[in-house]
Coordinates of C-alpha atoms and ligand atoms in Angstrom, one line a residue:
M1 CA 0.0 0.0 0.0
T2 CA 1.2 3.5 -0.8
S3 CA 3.1 5.1 2.1
I4 CA 2.6 8.8 2.9
A5 CA 5.0 11.0 4.8
I6 CA 4.3 14.4 6.4
S7 CA 7.2 16.6 7.1
G8 CA 7.0 19.1 9.9
A9 CA 4.5 16.8 11.5
S10 CA 4.8 18.4 15.0
G11 CA 3.9 21.9 13.7
K12 CA 0.4 23.3 13.8
L13 CA -0.4 22.6 10.2
G14 CA 1.5 19.3 10.3
R15 CA -0.7 17.9 13.1
M16 CA -3.8 18.9 11.3
V17 CA -2.7 17.2 8.1
L18 CA -2.1 14.0 10.1
Q19 CA -5.6 14.1 11.7
S20 CA -7.2 14.9 8.3
L21 CA -5.4 12.0 6.6
R22 CA -6.4 9.6 9.4
S23 CA -10.0 10.5 8.7
I24 CA -9.9 10.0 4.9
T25 CA -7.4 7.2 4.3
K26 CA -6.1 3.9 5.7
Q27 CA -2.7 4.3 3.9
P28 CA 0.3 3.9 6.1
L29 CA 1.6 7.3 7.5
V30 CA 5.1 8.3 8.4
L31 CA 5.6 11.4 10.5
L32 CA 8.8 13.4 9.9
S33 CA 9.9 15.9 12.4
R34 CA 12.8 17.5 14.2
T35 CA 11.0 16.5 17.4
P36 CA 9.6 13.0 16.8
D37 CA 9.4 12.5 20.6
A38 CA 6.6 15.1 20.6
L39 CA 4.6 12.8 18.4
A40 CA 5.2 9.6 20.3
G41 CA 2.0 8.2 21.6
I42 CA -0.4 9.7 19.0
S43 CA -0.9 6.2 17.8
S44 CA 1.0 2.9 18.0
S45 CA 0.5 2.4 14.3
L46 CA 2.2 5.6 13.3
E47 CA 5.9 5.9 13.0
P48 CA 7.6 9.2 13.9
R49 CA 11.0 9.6 12.3
F50 CA 13.6 12.3 13.0
A51 CA 14.0 14.6 10.0
D52 CA 15.7 17.9 9.9
F53 CA 16.0 19.7 6.5
D54 CA 19.3 21.2 7.8
Q55 CA 20.7 17.7 8.2
V56 CA 20.6 15.9 4.8
E57 CA 21.8 12.6 6.3
S58 CA 18.7 12.5 8.6
L59 CA 16.4 12.9 5.5
Q60 CA 17.9 9.9 3.6
Q61 CA 16.9 7.5 6.4
A62 CA 13.6 9.3 7.1
M63 CA 12.3 9.0 3.6
A64 CA 13.2 5.4 3.0
G65 CA 10.1 3.5 1.6
V66 CA 8.0 6.7 1.3
D67 CA 5.8 7.0 -1.9
R68 CA 4.2 10.3 -1.4
L69 CA 5.3 13.3 0.7
V70 CA 3.5 16.3 2.1
L71 CA 6.3 18.9 2.3
I72 CA 5.3 21.6 4.7
S73 CA 7.2 24.8 4.1
T74 CA 9.4 25.6 7.0
N75 CA 9.2 28.7 9.1
A76 CA 12.9 29.6 8.7
M77 CA 13.1 33.3 7.8
G78 CA 16.1 35.3 6.7
P79 CA 17.7 36.9 3.6
D80 CA 20.3 34.2 3.4
G81 CA 18.2 31.7 1.5
I82 CA 18.1 29.2 4.3
R83 CA 14.4 28.2 3.7
V84 CA 15.1 27.5 0.0
R85 CA 18.2 25.4 1.0
Q86 CA 16.0 23.4 3.4
H87 CA 13.3 22.8 0.8
R88 CA 15.8 21.9 -1.9
A89 CA 17.4 19.3 0.4
A90 CA 14.0 17.8 1.1
I91 CA 13.1 17.7 -2.6
D92 CA 16.4 16.3 -3.7
T93 CA 16.4 13.6 -1.0
A94 CA 12.8 12.7 -1.8
I95 CA 13.6 12.2 -5.5
A96 CA 16.7 10.1 -4.6
A97 CA 14.6 8.0 -2.2
G98 CA 12.0 7.2 -4.9
V99 CA 9.2 9.4 -3.7
S100 CA 6.8 9.8 -6.7
H101 CA 4.7 12.8 -5.6
I102 CA 5.3 15.9 -3.5
V103 CA 2.5 18.1 -2.1
Y104 CA 4.1 21.5 -1.3
T105 CA 2.5 24.1 0.8
S106 CA 3.2 27.3 -1.1
F107 CA 1.7 30.8 -0.9
L108 CA -0.9 32.6 -3.0
K109 CA 0.6 34.3 -6.1
A110 CA 4.0 32.9 -5.2
D111 CA 5.6 34.1 -8.4
S112 CA 3.5 37.3 -9.0
S113 CA 2.7 38.7 -5.6
P114 CA 3.1 42.4 -4.7
L115 CA 4.5 41.0 -1.5
S116 CA 7.3 39.2 -3.4
L117 CA 9.7 39.6 -0.5
M118 CA 7.4 37.3 1.5
T119 CA 6.7 34.8 -1.3
A120 CA 10.1 34.6 -3.0
D121 CA 11.1 31.4 -1.2
H122 CA 7.9 29.8 -2.3
A123 CA 8.5 30.9 -5.9
T124 CA 12.0 29.4 -5.9
T125 CA 10.8 26.1 -4.3
E126 CA 8.0 25.9 -6.9
A127 CA 10.7 26.4 -9.6
I128 CA 12.8 23.6 -8.1
L129 CA 9.9 21.2 -8.3
K130 CA 9.0 22.3 -11.9
E131 CA 12.6 21.8 -13.0
S132 CA 12.7 18.3 -11.5
S133 CA 11.0 15.2 -12.9
I134 CA 8.8 14.5 -9.9
G135 CA 5.0 14.7 -9.8
Y136 CA 3.7 17.5 -7.6
S137 CA 0.7 19.2 -6.2
I138 CA 1.6 22.8 -5.4
L139 CA -1.0 24.2 -2.9
R140 CA -0.8 28.0 -2.9
N141 CA -2.4 28.7 0.5
A142 CA -3.9 32.2 1.0
F143 CA -3.3 34.1 4.3
Y144 CA -4.3 32.2 7.4
D145 CA -7.4 33.7 9.1
D146 CA -5.1 34.7 12.1
L147 CA -4.4 37.8 10.0
A148 CA -8.1 38.9 10.1
R149 CA -8.0 38.7 13.9
Q150 CA -4.7 40.6 14.0
F151 CA -6.2 43.4 12.0
L152 CA -9.1 43.7 14.4
E153 CA -6.7 44.0 17.3
R154 CA -5.8 47.4 15.9
A155 CA -9.3 48.7 16.9
D156 CA -9.1 51.3 19.6
H157 CA -11.7 51.9 22.4
D158 CA -14.1 53.5 19.8
G159 CA -13.8 50.4 17.6
R160 CA -12.0 52.4 14.9
F161 CA -9.2 50.4 13.2
V162 CA -6.8 52.0 10.7
H163 CA -5.6 50.3 7.6
A164 CA -3.9 51.1 4.4
A165 CA -5.3 48.2 2.4
G166 CA -7.6 50.3 0.2
A167 CA -10.2 48.1 -1.5
G168 CA -7.9 45.1 -1.4
G169 CA -9.5 41.9 -0.1
V170 CA -8.1 38.8 1.6
A171 CA -9.4 35.4 0.8
Y172 CA -8.5 34.1 4.4
V173 CA -8.1 30.3 4.9
T174 CA -8.1 28.3 8.0
R175 CA -5.2 26.0 8.8
Q176 CA -7.7 23.1 8.9
Q177 CA -8.7 23.9 5.3
C178 CA -5.0 23.9 4.2
A179 CA -4.6 20.6 6.1
D180 CA -7.6 19.1 4.4
A181 CA -6.4 20.2 1.0
A182 CA -2.9 18.7 1.6
A183 CA -4.5 15.4 2.9
F184 CA -6.7 15.1 -0.2
A185 CA -3.9 16.1 -2.6
V186 CA -1.5 13.5 -1.2
S187 CA -4.0 10.6 -1.0
D188 CA -6.1 11.0 -4.1
G189 CA -3.6 9.1 -6.3
F190 CA -3.0 12.1 -8.7
S191 CA 0.3 11.4 -10.4
G192 CA 0.7 14.5 -12.6
R193 CA 1.6 18.1 -11.9
R194 CA -0.9 20.7 -10.7
T195 CA -0.9 24.1 -9.0
L196 CA -4.0 24.9 -6.9
D197 CA -5.0 28.1 -5.1
I198 CA -6.4 27.2 -1.6
T199 CA -8.5 30.2 -0.5
G200 CA -11.6 31.1 1.4
R201 CA -15.0 31.7 -0.2
K202 CA -14.3 35.3 -1.1
A203 CA -11.8 38.0 -0.8
I204 CA -12.9 40.1 2.2
T205 CA -12.1 43.8 2.2
M206 CA -11.4 45.8 5.4
P207 CA -15.0 47.3 5.5
E208 CA -16.4 43.8 5.0
L209 CA -14.2 42.5 7.8
A210 CA -15.4 45.3 10.1
E211 CA -19.0 44.4 9.4
L212 CA -18.4 40.6 10.0
A213 CA -16.7 41.4 13.3
R214 CA -19.5 43.8 14.3
T215 CA -22.1 41.0 13.7
S216 CA -20.2 38.2 15.3
R217 CA -18.7 40.1 18.2
G218 CA -21.6 42.4 18.9
R219 CA -19.5 45.6 19.1
S220 CA -18.6 48.4 16.8
Y221 CA -15.8 48.2 14.3
S222 CA -15.1 51.1 12.0
P223 CA -12.4 50.8 9.4
V224 CA -10.5 54.1 8.8
E225 CA -8.4 54.1 5.6
V226 CA -5.2 56.0 5.7
S227 CA -2.0 56.1 3.7
K228 CA 0.8 53.7 4.3
E229 CA 2.9 56.5 5.9
A230 CA 0.1 57.6 8.2
L231 CA -0.5 54.0 9.3
V232 CA 3.2 53.7 10.3
E233 CA 2.9 57.0 12.2
R234 CA -0.2 56.0 14.1
M235 CA 1.2 52.6 15.0
V236 CA 4.4 54.0 16.3
A237 CA 2.4 56.5 18.3
A238 CA 0.6 53.5 19.8
S239 CA 3.9 52.0 20.9
V240 CA 4.4 49.6 18.0
P241 CA 8.1 49.3 17.3
P242 CA 9.0 51.2 14.1
E243 CA 10.3 48.1 12.3
S244 CA 7.1 46.2 13.0
A245 CA 4.9 49.1 12.0
A246 CA 6.8 49.4 8.7
M247 CA 6.3 45.7 8.1
L248 CA 2.6 45.8 8.9
A249 CA 2.0 48.8 6.7
W250 CA 3.9 47.0 3.9
I251 CA 1.5 44.1 4.1
D252 CA -1.5 46.4 4.0
D253 CA 0.0 48.1 0.9
G254 CA 0.5 44.7 -0.7
L255 CA -3.1 43.8 0.0
A256 CA -4.2 47.1 -1.6
R257 CA -2.3 45.9 -4.7
G258 CA -4.0 42.5 -4.8
A259 CA -1.8 40.2 -2.7
G260 CA -4.7 38.7 -0.7
G261 CA -6.9 37.3 -3.5
P262 CA -8.7 36.5 -5.6
A263 CA -10.8 33.6 -4.2
S264 CA -10.6 30.3 -6.0
Q265 CA -12.8 27.2 -6.4
D266 CA -9.8 24.9 -6.3
F267 CA -10.4 23.8 -2.6
E268 CA -14.0 22.7 -3.4
R269 CA -12.9 20.9 -6.6
L270 CA -10.1 19.1 -4.8
T271 CA -12.0 18.1 -1.6
G272 CA -15.7 18.2 -2.5
R273 CA -16.1 20.5 0.6
E274 CA -17.0 24.1 0.9
P275 CA -14.5 26.5 2.5
P276 CA -15.5 27.4 6.0
V277 CA -17.1 30.7 6.9
L278 CA -14.6 33.1 8.4
A279 CA -14.8 32.8 12.2
L280 CA -13.8 35.9 14.2
Ligands
NAP301 N1 -0.5 31.1 4.7 C1 -0.2 31.8 5.8 O1 -0.8 32.8 6.1 C2 1.1 31.4 6.5 C3 1.4 32.1 7.7 C4 2.5 31.7 8.4 C5 3.3 30.6 8.0 N2 2.9 29.9 6.8 C6 3.7 28.8 6.4 O2 3.0 27.6 6.7 C7 3.9 26.7 7.4 C8 3.1 25.9 8.4 O3 2.4 26.8 9.3 P1 2.2 26.4 10.8 O4 1.2 27.4 11.3 O5 2.1 25.0 11.0 O6 3.6 26.9 11.4 P2 4.4 26.3 12.6 O7 3.5 25.6 13.6 O8 5.4 27.4 13.1 O9 5.3 25.1 12.0 C9 6.6 25.3 11.4 C10 6.9 24.1 10.6 O10 8.2 24.2 10.1 C11 8.8 22.9 10.2 N3 10.3 23.1 10.2 C12 11.0 24.2 10.7 N4 12.3 24.0 10.6 C13 12.5 22.8 10.0 C14 13.6 22.1 9.5 N5 14.8 22.5 9.7 N6 13.4 20.9 8.9 C15 12.1 20.4 8.8 N7 11.0 21.1 9.1 C16 11.2 22.3 9.7 C17 8.3 22.4 11.6 O11 8.5 21.1 11.7 P3 9.0 20.3 13.0 O12 9.0 21.2 14.1 O13 8.0 19.2 13.3 O14 10.3 19.7 12.6 C18 6.9 22.9 11.5 O15 6.1 22.0 10.7 C19 5.0 27.6 8.0 O16 6.1 26.9 8.3 C20 5.1 28.7 7.0 O17 6.0 28.3 5.9 C21 1.8 30.3 6.1

């Protein structure tokens, strides 16, 4: 029977992929993690194996006998290309070990986003897959719905929250949705090459987010649109460190230029499920 491995299995998304896979398939599962002990005891039939993308020798053993792999993008940040090196090591080792299909968790508009600094590692990883001979399912996940709740934290005592996202919308996804997409993509037997956008039902603008929050939380939220510069000023005045304020304003500006959408039907086509309603 086809054996499926999940990298990063102890992370938030990794654990959800595992649970989702257990609910839809009986195929043998192999859990890869830098902290396999954290996964011991989940089930006696599951086999946690040590795997660190920074230690290639650990990957060779970890991927032995694996047919299909969910490659969860790591959270390594930095301008030195570390995340791409990690992903390349995982892909090269998987190919050498005879893995036939990789499901990679990429990011929406990986190669065309206005937030290219954020998505560049994903674009490069996608290119590595495309230049190889392996089958793949690239899942371009939209922003997690954590971001919506973070936006609402900007609201002051009057409920006003400033933003510089203009009319840009965000097609927020839940991690569970991304996990379900990965679980279906790795277990449905697809052996070709596909790139899917995993998004929520629609791209939600800041005024729409305010209205959703007002309805679900029963308090007032009023979006106030300002320029990117004014957003930085206001945040710094509210004690946000200047570097963080600049980063947050940069994201708003990227959303204004289309980085958060559009919504896609790919999740529904892949899983037969509707995307969940945004929960605030
Ligand atoms: N769409 C979005 O809005 C969004 C937002 C944030 C992040 N992301 C991406 O989605 C990924 C999963 O999200 P999450 O919420 O599950 O994050 P998380 O809980 O922080 O998990 C980080 C993941 O990176 C893995 N990892 C880190 N260093 C590694 C290494 N050297 N070798 C192998 N694996 C390594 C971890 O695996 P182990 O600890 O088990 O080894 C873990 O699965 C993130 O890593 C990031 O690339 C997407």
